[in-house]
C-alpha positions in Angstrom: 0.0 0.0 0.0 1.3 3.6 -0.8 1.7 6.0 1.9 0.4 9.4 1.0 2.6 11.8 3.9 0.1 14.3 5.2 1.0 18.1 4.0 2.7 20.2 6.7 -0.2 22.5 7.1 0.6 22.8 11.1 4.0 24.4 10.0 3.2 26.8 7.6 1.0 28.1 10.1 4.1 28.4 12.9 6.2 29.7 10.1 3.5 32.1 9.6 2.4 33.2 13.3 6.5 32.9 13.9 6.6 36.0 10.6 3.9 38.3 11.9 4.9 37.7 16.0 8.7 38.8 14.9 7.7 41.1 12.6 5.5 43.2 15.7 8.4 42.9 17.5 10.5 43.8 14.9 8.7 46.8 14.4 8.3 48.2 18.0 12.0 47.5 18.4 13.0 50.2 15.3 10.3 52.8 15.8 11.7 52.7 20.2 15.1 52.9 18.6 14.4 55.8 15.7 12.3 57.6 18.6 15.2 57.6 21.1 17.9 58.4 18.5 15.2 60.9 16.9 14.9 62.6 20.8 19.2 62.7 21.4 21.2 65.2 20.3 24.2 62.3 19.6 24.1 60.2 16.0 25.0 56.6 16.4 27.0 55.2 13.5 24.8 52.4 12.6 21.4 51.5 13.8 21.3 48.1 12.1 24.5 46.7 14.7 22.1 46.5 17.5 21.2 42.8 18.5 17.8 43.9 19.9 17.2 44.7 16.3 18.9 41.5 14.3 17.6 39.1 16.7 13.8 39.9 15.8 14.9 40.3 11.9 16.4 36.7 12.3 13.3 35.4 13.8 11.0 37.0 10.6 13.5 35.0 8.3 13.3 31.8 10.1 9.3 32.4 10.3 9.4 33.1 6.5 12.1 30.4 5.3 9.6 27.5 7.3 6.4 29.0 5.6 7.9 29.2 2.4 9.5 25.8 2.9 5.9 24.2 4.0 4.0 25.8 0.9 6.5 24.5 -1.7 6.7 21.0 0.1 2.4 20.9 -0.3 3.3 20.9 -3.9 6.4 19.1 -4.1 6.2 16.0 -1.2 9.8 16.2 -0.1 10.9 18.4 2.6 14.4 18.6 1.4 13.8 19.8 -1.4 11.8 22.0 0.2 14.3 23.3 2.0 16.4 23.6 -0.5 14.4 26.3 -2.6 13.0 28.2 0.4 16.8 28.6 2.4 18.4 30.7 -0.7 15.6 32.5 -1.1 14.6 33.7 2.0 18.8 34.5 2.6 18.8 36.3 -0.6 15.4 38.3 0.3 16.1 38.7 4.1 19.9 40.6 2.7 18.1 42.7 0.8 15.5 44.3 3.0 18.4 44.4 5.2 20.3 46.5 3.3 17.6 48.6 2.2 16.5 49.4 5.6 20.1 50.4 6.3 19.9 52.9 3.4 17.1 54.0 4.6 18.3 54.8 8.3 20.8 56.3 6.6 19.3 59.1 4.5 17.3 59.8 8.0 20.1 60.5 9.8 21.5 62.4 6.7 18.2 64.7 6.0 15.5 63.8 8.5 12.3 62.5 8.2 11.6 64.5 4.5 14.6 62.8 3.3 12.6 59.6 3.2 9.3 61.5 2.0 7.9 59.2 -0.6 5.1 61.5 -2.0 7.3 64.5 -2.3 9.0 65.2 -6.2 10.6 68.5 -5.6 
């Protein structure tokens, strides 16, 4: 008899909850950190080297990589595989909202908060 393995529908939703529960934290974490830099008179040279920050950025990755990871293996049936094609993505992702976020610290230390003003074209 063939043995159909039941889809991981339990993870994807931890890798889910893990994403949005990180992600709040995440996001009190920055706007705390923005609004006490914002408040000093002294510029720190990078907001991004604090662990309070990277630790819930890490978290939103892992939360990410295990939902992606469970959604591909619903489709695919091997977890390795899997795996495989959620890990480099969510790296490769995960890097580069990093790095934008640290250009965008950046031009709010440079020129405040209409530095970063989306709407603005003059």
């Amino acid at each position: 008899m063939y043995y159909l393995p039941e889809p991981p529908y339990f993870l994807m939703f931890v890798g889910f909850f893990t994403g949005i529960t990180c992600g709040v934290a995440f996001e009190a974490t920055l706007k705390q950190i923005v609004n006490t830099w914002y408040k000093s008179s002294s510029k720190p040279a990078n907001l991004l080297d604090s662990s309070t920050l990277q630790l819930p950025f890490l978290g939103i990755c892992v939360g990410i990589c295990v939902f992606l990871a469970s959604g591909v293996e619903i489709f695919l049936m091997n977890s390795w595989v899997s795996y495989a094609i959620a890990l480099p993505m969510t790296i490769f992702i995960g890097a580069l909202v990093w790095t934008q976020l640290g250009k965008l610290l950046e031009q709010l230390q440079k020129g405040g908060s209409k530095a970063i003003d989306l709407d603005a074209f003059f």
